[in-house]
Coordinates of C-alpha atoms and ligand atoms in Angstrom, one line a residue:
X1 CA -31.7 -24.3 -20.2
X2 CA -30.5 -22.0 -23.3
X3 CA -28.0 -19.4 -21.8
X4 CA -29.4 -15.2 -21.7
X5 CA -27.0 -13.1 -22.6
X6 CA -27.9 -10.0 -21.0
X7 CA -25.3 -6.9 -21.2
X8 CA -22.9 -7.5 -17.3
X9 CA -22.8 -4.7 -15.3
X10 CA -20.8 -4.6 -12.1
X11 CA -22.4 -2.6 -9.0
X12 CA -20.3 -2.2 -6.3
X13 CA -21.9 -1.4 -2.6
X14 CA -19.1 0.9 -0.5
X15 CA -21.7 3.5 1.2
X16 CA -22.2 1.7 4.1
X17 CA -21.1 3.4 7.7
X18 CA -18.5 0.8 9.0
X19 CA -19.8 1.2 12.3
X20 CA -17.7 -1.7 13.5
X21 CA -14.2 -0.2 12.6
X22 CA -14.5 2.6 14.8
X23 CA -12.9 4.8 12.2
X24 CA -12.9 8.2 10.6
X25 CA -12.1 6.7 7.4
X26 CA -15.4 5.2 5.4
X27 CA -14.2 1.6 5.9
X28 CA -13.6 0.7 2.1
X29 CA -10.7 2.8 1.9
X30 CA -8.9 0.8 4.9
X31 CA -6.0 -0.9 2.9
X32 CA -5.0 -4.8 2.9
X33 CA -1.9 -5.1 0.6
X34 CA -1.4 -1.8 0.3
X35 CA -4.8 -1.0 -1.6
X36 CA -7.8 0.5 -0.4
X37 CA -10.6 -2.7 -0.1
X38 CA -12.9 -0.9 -2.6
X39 CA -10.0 -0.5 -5.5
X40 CA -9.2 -5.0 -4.9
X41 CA -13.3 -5.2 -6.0
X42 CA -12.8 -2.9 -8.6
X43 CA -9.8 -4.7 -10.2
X44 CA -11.5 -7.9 -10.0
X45 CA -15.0 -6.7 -11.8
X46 CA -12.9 -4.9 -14.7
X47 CA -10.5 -8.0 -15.0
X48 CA -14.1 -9.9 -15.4
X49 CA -14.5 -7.7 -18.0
X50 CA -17.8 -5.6 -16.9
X51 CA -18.7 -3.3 -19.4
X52 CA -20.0 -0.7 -16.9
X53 CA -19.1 0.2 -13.4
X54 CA -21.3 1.1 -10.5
X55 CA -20.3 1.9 -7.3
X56 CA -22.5 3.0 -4.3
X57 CA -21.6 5.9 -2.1
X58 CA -23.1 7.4 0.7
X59 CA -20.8 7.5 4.2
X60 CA -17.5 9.5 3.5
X61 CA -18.5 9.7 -0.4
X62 CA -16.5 12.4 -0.9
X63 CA -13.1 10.8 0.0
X64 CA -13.6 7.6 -1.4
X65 CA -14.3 9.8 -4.6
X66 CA -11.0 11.6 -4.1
X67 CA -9.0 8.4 -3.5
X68 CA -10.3 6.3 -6.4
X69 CA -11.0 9.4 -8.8
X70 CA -9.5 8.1 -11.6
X71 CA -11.6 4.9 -12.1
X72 CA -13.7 5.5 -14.9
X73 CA -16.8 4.6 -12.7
X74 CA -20.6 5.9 -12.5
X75 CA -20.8 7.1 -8.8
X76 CA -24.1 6.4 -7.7
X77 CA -24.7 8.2 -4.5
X78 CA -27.0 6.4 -1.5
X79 CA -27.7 9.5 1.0
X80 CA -29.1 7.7 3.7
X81 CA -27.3 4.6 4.2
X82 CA -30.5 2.1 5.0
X83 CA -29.2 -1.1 3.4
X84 CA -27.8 -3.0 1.1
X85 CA -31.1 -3.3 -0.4
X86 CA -31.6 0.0 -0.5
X87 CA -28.3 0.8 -1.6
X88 CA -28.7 -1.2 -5.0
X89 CA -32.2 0.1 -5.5
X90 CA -30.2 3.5 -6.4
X91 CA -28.9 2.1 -9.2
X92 CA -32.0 1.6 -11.0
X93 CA -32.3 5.1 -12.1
X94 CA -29.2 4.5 -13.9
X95 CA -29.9 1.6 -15.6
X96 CA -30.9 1.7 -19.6
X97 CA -32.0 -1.6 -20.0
X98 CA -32.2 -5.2 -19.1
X99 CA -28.6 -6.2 -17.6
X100 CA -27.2 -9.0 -15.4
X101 CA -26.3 -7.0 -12.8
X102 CA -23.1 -8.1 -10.7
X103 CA -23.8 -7.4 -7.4
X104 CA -20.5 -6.7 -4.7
X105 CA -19.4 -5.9 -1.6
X106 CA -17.2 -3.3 -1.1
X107 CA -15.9 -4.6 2.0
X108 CA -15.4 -8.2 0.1
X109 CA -11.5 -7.7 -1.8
X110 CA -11.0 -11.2 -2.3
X111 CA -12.9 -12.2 -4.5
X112 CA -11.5 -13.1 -8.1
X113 CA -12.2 -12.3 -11.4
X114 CA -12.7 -16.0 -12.4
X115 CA -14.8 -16.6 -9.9
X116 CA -17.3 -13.4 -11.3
X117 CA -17.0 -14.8 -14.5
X118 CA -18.5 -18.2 -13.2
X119 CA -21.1 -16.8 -11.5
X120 CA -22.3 -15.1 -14.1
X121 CA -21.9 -17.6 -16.0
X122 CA -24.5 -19.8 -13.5
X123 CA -26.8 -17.0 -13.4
X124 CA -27.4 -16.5 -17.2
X125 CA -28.1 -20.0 -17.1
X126 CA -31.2 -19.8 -14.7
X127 CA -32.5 -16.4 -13.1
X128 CA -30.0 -15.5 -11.0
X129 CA -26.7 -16.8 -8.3
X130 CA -24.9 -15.8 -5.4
X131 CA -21.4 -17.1 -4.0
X132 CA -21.5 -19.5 -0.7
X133 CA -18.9 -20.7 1.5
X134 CA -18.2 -23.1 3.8
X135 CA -16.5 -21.7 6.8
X136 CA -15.5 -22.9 10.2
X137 CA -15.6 -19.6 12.4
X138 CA -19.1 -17.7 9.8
X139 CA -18.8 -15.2 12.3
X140 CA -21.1 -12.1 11.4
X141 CA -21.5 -13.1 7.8
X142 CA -25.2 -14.3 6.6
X143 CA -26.1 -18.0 6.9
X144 CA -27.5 -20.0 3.4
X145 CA -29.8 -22.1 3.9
X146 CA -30.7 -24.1 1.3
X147 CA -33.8 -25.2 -0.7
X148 CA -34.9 -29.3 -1.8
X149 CA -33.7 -28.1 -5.4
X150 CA -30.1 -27.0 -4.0
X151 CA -30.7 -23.8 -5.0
X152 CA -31.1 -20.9 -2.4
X153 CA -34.3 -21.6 0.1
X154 CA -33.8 -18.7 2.1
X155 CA -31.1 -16.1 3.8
X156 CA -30.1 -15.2 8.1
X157 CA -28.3 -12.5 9.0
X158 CA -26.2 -13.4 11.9
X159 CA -27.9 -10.8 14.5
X160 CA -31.3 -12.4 13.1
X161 CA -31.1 -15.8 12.9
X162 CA -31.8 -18.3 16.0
X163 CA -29.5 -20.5 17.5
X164 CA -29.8 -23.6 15.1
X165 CA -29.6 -21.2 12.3
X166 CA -26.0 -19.7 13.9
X167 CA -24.9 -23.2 13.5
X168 CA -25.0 -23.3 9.8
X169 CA -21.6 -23.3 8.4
X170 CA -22.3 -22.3 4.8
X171 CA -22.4 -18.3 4.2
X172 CA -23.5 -15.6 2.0
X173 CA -19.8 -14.4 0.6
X174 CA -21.9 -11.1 -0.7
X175 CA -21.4 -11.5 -4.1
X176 CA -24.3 -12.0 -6.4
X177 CA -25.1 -12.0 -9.7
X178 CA -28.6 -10.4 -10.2
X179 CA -31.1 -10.1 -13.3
X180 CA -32.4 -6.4 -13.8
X181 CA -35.0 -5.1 -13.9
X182 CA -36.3 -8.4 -11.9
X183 CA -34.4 -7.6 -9.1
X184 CA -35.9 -4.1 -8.2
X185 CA -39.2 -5.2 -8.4
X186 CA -38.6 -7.8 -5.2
X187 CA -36.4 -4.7 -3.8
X188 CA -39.5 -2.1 -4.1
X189 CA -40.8 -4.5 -1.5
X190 CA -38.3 -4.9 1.3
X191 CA -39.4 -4.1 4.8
X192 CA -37.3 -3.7 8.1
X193 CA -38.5 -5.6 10.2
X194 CA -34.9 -7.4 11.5
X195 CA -32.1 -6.8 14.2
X196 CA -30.7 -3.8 12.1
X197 CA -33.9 -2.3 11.2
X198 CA -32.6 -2.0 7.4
X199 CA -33.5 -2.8 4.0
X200 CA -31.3 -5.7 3.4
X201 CA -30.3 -7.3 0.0
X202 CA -30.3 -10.9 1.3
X203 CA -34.5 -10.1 2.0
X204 CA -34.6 -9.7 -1.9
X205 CA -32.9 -13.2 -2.7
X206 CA -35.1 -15.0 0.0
X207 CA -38.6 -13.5 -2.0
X208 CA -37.2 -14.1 -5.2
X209 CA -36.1 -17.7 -4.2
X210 CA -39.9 -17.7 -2.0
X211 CA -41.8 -16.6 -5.8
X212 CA -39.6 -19.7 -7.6
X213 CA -36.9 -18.0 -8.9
X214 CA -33.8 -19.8 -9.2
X215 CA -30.8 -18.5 -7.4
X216 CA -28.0 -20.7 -8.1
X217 CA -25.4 -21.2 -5.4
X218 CA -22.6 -21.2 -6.2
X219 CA -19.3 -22.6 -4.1
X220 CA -16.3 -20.1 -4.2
X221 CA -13.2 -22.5 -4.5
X222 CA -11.6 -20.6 -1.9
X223 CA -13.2 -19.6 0.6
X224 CA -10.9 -16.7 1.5
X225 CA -13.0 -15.3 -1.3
X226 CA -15.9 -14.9 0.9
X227 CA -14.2 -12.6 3.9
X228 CA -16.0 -9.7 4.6
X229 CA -14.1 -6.7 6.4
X230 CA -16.7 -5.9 9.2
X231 CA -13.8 -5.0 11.6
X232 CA -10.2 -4.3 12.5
X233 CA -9.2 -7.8 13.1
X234 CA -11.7 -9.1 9.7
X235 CA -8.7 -6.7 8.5
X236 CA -5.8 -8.5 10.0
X237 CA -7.1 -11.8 8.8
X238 CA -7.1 -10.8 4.9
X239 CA -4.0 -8.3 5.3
X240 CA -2.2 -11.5 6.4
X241 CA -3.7 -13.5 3.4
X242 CA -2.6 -10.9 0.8
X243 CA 0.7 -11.2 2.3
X244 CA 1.2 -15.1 2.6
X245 CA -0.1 -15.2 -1.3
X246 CA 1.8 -12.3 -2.7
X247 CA 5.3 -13.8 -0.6
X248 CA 4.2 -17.6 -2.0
X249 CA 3.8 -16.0 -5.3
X250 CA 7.2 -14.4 -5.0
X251 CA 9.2 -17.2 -4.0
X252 CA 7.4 -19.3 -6.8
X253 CA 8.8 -17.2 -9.3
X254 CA 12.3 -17.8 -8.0
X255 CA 12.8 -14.8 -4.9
X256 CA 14.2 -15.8 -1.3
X257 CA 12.5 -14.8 1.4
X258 CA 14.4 -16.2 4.7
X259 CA 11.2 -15.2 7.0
X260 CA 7.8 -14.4 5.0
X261 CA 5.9 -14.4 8.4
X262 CA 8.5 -11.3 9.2
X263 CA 8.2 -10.2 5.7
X264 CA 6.2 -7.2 4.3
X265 CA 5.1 -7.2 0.7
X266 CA 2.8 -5.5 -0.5
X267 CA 0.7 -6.4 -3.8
X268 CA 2.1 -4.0 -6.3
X269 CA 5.5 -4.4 -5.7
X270 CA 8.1 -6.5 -8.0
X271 CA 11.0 -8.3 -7.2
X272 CA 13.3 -10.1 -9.6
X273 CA 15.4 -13.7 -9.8
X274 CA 17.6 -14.7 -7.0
X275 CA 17.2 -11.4 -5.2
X276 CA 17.5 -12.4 -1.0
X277 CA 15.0 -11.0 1.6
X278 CA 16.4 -10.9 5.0
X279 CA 13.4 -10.7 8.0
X280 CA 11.9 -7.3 8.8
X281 CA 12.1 -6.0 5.3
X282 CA 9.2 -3.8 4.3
X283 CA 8.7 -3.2 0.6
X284 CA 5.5 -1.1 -0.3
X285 CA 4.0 1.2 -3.1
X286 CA 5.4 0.8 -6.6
X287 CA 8.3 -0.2 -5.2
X288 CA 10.5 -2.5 -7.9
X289 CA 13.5 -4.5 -7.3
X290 CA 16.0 -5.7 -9.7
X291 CA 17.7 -9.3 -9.8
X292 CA 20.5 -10.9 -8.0
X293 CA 19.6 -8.0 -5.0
X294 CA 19.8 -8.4 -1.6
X295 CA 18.3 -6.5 1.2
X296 CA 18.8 -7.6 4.3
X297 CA 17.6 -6.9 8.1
X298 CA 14.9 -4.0 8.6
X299 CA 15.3 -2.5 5.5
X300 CA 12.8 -0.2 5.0
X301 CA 11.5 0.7 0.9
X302 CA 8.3 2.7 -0.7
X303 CA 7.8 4.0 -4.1
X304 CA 11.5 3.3 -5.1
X305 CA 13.5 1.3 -8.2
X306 CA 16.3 -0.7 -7.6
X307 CA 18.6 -2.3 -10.1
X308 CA 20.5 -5.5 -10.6
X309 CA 23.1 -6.8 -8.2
X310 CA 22.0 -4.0 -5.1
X311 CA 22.9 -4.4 -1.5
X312 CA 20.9 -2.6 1.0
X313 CA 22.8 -3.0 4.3
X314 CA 20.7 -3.6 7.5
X315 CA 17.7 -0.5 8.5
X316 CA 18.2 1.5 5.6
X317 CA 15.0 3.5 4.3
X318 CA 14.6 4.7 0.8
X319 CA 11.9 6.4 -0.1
X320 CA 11.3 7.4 -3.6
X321 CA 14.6 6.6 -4.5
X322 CA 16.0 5.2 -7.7
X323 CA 19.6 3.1 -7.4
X324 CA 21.1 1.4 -10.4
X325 CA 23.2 -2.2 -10.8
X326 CA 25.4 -2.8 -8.0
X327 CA 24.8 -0.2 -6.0
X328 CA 25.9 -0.3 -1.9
X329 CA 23.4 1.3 0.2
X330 CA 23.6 1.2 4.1
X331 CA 23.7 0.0 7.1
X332 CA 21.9 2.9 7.9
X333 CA 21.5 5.1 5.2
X334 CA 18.4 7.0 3.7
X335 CA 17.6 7.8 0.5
X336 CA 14.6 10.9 0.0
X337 CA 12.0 10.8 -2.7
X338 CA 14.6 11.7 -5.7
X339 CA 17.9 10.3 -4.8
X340 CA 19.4 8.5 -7.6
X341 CA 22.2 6.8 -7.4
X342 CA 24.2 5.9 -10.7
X343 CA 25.5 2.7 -11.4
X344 CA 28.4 1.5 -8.5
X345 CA 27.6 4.2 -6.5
X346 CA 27.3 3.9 -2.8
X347 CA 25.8 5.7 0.1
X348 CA 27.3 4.3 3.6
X349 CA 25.9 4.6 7.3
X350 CA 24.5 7.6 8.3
X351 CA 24.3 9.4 5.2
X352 CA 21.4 11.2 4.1
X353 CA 20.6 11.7 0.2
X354 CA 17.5 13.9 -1.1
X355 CA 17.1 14.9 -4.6
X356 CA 20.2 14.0 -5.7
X357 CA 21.8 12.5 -8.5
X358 CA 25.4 10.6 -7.6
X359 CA 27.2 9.5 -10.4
X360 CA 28.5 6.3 -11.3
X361 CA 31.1 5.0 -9.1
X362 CA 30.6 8.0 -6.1
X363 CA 31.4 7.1 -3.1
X364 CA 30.0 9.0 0.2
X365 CA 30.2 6.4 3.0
X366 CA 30.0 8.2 6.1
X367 CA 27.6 10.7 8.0
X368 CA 26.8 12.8 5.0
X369 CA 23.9 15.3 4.1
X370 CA 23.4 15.2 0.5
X371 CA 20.4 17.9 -0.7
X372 CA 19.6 19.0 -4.0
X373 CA 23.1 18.1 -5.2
X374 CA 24.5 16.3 -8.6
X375 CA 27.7 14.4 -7.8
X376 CA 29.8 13.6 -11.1
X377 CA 31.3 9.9 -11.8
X378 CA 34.0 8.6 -9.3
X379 CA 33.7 11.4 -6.9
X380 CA 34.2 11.1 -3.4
X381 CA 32.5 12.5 -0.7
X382 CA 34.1 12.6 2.8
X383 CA 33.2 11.6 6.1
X384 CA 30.4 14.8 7.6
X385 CA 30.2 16.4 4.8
X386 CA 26.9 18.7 4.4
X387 CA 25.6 20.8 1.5
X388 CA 23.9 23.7 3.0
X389 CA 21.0 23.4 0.5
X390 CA 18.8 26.1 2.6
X391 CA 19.6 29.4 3.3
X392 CA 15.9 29.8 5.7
X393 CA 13.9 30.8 2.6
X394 CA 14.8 28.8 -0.5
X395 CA 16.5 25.6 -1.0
X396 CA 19.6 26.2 -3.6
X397 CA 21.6 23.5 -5.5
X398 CA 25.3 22.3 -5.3
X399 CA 27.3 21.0 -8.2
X400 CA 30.2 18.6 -7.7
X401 CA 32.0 17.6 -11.0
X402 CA 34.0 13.9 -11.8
X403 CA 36.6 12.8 -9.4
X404 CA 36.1 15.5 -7.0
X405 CA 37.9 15.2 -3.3
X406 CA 35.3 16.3 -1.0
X407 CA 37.4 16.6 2.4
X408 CA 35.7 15.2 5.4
X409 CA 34.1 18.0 7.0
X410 CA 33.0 20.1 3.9
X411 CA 30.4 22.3 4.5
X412 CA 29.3 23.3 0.4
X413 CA 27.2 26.1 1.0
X414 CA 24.8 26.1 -1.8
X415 CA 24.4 27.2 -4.7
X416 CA 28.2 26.4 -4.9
X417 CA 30.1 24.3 -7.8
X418 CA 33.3 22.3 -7.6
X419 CA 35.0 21.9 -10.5
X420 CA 36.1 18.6 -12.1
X421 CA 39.4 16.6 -10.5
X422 CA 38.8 19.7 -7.3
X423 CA 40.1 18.9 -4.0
X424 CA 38.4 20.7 -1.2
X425 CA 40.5 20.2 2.0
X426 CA 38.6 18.8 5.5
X427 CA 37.0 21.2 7.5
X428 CA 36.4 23.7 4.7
X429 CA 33.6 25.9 4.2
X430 CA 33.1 26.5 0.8
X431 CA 30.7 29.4 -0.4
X432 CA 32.9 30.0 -3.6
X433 CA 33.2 28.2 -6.5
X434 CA 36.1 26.0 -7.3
X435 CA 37.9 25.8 -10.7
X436 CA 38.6 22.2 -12.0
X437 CA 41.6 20.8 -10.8
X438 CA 42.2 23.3 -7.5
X439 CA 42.1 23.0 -4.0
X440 CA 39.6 25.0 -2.2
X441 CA 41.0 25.1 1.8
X442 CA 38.9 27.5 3.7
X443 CA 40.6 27.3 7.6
X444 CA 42.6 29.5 10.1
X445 CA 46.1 28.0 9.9
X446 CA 47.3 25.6 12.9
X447 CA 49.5 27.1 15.8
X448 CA 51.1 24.6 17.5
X449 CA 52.6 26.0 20.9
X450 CA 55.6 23.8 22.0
X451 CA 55.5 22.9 25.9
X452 CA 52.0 24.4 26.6
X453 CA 50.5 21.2 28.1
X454 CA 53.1 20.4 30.6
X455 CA 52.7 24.5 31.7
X456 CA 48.9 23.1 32.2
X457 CA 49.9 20.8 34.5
X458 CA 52.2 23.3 36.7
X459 CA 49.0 25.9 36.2
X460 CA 46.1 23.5 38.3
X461 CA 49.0 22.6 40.7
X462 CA 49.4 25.9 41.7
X463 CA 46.2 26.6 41.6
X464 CA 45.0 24.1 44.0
X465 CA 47.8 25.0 46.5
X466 CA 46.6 28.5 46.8
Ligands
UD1_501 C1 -23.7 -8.4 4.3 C2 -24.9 -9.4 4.0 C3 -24.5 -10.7 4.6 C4 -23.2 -11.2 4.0 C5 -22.1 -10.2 4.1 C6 -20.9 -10.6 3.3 C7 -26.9 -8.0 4.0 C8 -28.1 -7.6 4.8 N1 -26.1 -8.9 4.6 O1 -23.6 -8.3 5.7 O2 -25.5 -11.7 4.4 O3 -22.8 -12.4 4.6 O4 -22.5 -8.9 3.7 O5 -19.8 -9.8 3.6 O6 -26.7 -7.6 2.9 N2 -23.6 -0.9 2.2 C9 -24.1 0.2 1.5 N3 -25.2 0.8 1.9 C10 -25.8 0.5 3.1 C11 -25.3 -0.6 3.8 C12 -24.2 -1.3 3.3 O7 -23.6 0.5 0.4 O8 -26.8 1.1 3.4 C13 -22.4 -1.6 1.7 C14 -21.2 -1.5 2.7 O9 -20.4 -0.3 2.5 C15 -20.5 -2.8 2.4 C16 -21.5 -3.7 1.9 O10 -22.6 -2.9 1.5 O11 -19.4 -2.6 1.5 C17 -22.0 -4.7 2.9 O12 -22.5 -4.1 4.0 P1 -22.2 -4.5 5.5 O13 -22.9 -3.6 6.4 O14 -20.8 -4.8 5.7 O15 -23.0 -5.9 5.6 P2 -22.7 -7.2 6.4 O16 -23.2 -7.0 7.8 O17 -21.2 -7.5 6.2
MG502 MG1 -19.6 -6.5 5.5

């Protein structure tokens, strides 16, 4: 049969209550990979190239709106959540014409763009298709059953269907792709008589199949495709998935991961050649990490940019943190949303760096308060050293030149600047600038009393005796 080739658009069904999640959250917002489910079906219809972008909202619209604002999407809103049926019926009002309509499940983030091309693709070449899969465990999912012809005979919801019809292993993935206006016509005459008492979808396809329409089914080639989020644990399952893909996908392209089973990637992130993963590493957000890197046990990174050539030493945490080639970070350390750490520099155990820039080569390797502070090149910062950024009202910033001395102990009490090549001396608290080149040393001068602890001694003798 001669191809249509009706304008696509993509209709995305996220209004639905999520009862089974038990959650506050609308349930397409939950995350797997560190995206919410509706923003993976997104992705994959624009990568399809849809020309236009529906999504259904009813339960927690106004979230789901906030979090994925900046989709350029038609939000089609479903008040009453009755259905999928009647959640796609909303869109007709929006519709200007005849379109192939590319029906999806919000709570379906699998599924690829390839695979909506293909179906499409099978639909424009009869009336209409819808993704099947063969699964060992079909759970709550919709069981196919299939007409003479191969095409669909007839859809079971799970709570519906009788005990032979449970035993069917082939299942409705939830993804269709549906002629309009056709499709609203069979819709306008849904009923709810079933387990749920809604207007379901899957009624439509079984009329239109029932008034000899072809729908085409067609077999996702991997089945992972067709998992549904209906609860927590349908969570797990595809969080894990996500995982094992995006850690296979790393290692393919030439990362080690010692442990991906104890390794936490998520999708977004980017890692480059011959950087080493030790177990119990979390990467998230737009995290990005350089070559030759490694990060070893329990490190801990979101939303941060590594170099070349960086070590992060065992359960450090950076968090919005930029460090450049070769840079030392940990054991122990964290890095605050705007550290930046030059080339060479490094930050040792316990130290504690937030919106702060430390030049190349600085050094500050032990128990260390860093806020709101620029460090120039080669500078070294001593053992407990804070910079009092905030006075109780307002956070002020501290200015340490090249080559500094920062004694152990330093308490910079900002705003404060130390000059180039200064020297401050340990246990110092500096509130006063220091010029380039001099030594700031801000303590009582040492008495040392010759004899007094052997006069201790004599003093609890004599004390006891009495
Ligand atoms: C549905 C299918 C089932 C299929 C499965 C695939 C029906 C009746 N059943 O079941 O055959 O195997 O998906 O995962 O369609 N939604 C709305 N408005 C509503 C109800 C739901 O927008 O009134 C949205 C939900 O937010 C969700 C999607 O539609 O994103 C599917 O709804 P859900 O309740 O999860 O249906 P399933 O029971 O999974
Ligand atoms: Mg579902």
């Amino acid at each position: 049969m001669a191809g249509r080739a009706l304008p696509t658009s993509a209709v995305i069904l996220a209004a639905g209550k999520g009862t089974r999640m038990h959650s506050s959250r609308p349930k397409v917002l939950h995350q797997v990979g560190g995206k919410p489910l509706l923003a993976w079906v997104l992705r994959a219809a624009r990568e399809a190239g849809c020309q236009h972008l529906f999504v259904v909202v009813g339960h927690g619209a106004d979230e789901v709106r906030a979090e994925l604002g900046a989709e350029d999407v038609t939000w089609v809103e479903q008040n009453d959540q009755l259905g999928t049926g009647h959640a796609l019926a909303q869109v007709e009002r929006h519709l200007e014409g005849p379109a192939m309509l590319l029906v999806l499940s919000g709570d379906v983030p699998l599924v690829s763009s390839t695979t909506l091309v293909d179906l499409v693709d099978l639909a424009n070449r009869g009336w209409g298709a819808m993704a099947v899969a063969e699964l060992p465990d079909p759970g709550s999912l919709g069981r196919v059953v299939t007409g003479a012809n191969s095409n669909l005979e007839r859809i079971v919801e799970a709570l519906d269907a009788t005990a032979e019809e449970s035993a069917i292993k082939w299942v409705n993935a939830g993804l269709y792709a549906l002629p309009a206006p056709e499709i609203f016509a069979h819709l306008a005459d849904l009923e709810t008589d079933n387990a749920k008492g809604e207007f379901y979808l899957t009624d439509a396809l079984t009329a239109a199949a029932a008034a000899g329409r072809e729908v085409a089914l067609f077999t996702l080639p991997d089945s992972s495709e067709a998992w549904g989020v209906n609860d927590r644990r349908d969570l797990a399952r595809i969080q894990q998935e996500v995982l094992r893909r995006k850690t296979d996908q790393l290692m393919a392209a030439g990362v080690t991961i010692l442990d991906p089973g104890v390794t936490t990637v998520e999708w977004d992130v980017e890692i480059g050649t011959d950087t080493v993963i030790h177990p119990q590493v979390s990467l998230s957000g737009s995290t990005r990490i350089g070559s030759g890197c490694v990060l070893n046990q329990g490190v801990w990174i979101r939303d941060s940019t590594l170099g070349d050539n960086v070590s992060v030493e065992p359960y450090s945490v950076l968090d919005g943190a930029e460090a450049s080639d070769s840079c030392r970070i940990g054991p122990f350390a964290r890095l605050r949303p705007g550290a930046v750490l030059l080339a060479g520099a490094r930050v040792g155990n316990f130290v504690e760096v937030k919106n702060s820039r430390l030049g190349e080569g600085v050094k500050a390797n032990h128990l260390a308060y860093l806020g709101d502070t620029t460090v120039g090149a080669e500078s070294n910062v001593g053992a407990g050293v804070v910079t009092c950024n905030y006075d109780g009202q307002a956070k002020h910033h501290t200015e340490i030149g090249r080559n500094v001395f920062i004694g152990s102990d330093t308490m910079l009490v900002a705003p404060v600047e130390v000059g180039d090549d200064a020297v401050t001396a340990a246990g110092s608290v500096v509130n006063k600038d220091v010029p380039p080149g001099a030594l700031a040393i801000e303590r009582t001068e040492q008495r040392n009393i010759l004899g007094w602890a052997k006069r201790r001694i004599a003093w609890r003798k004599n004390k006891k005796n009495t």
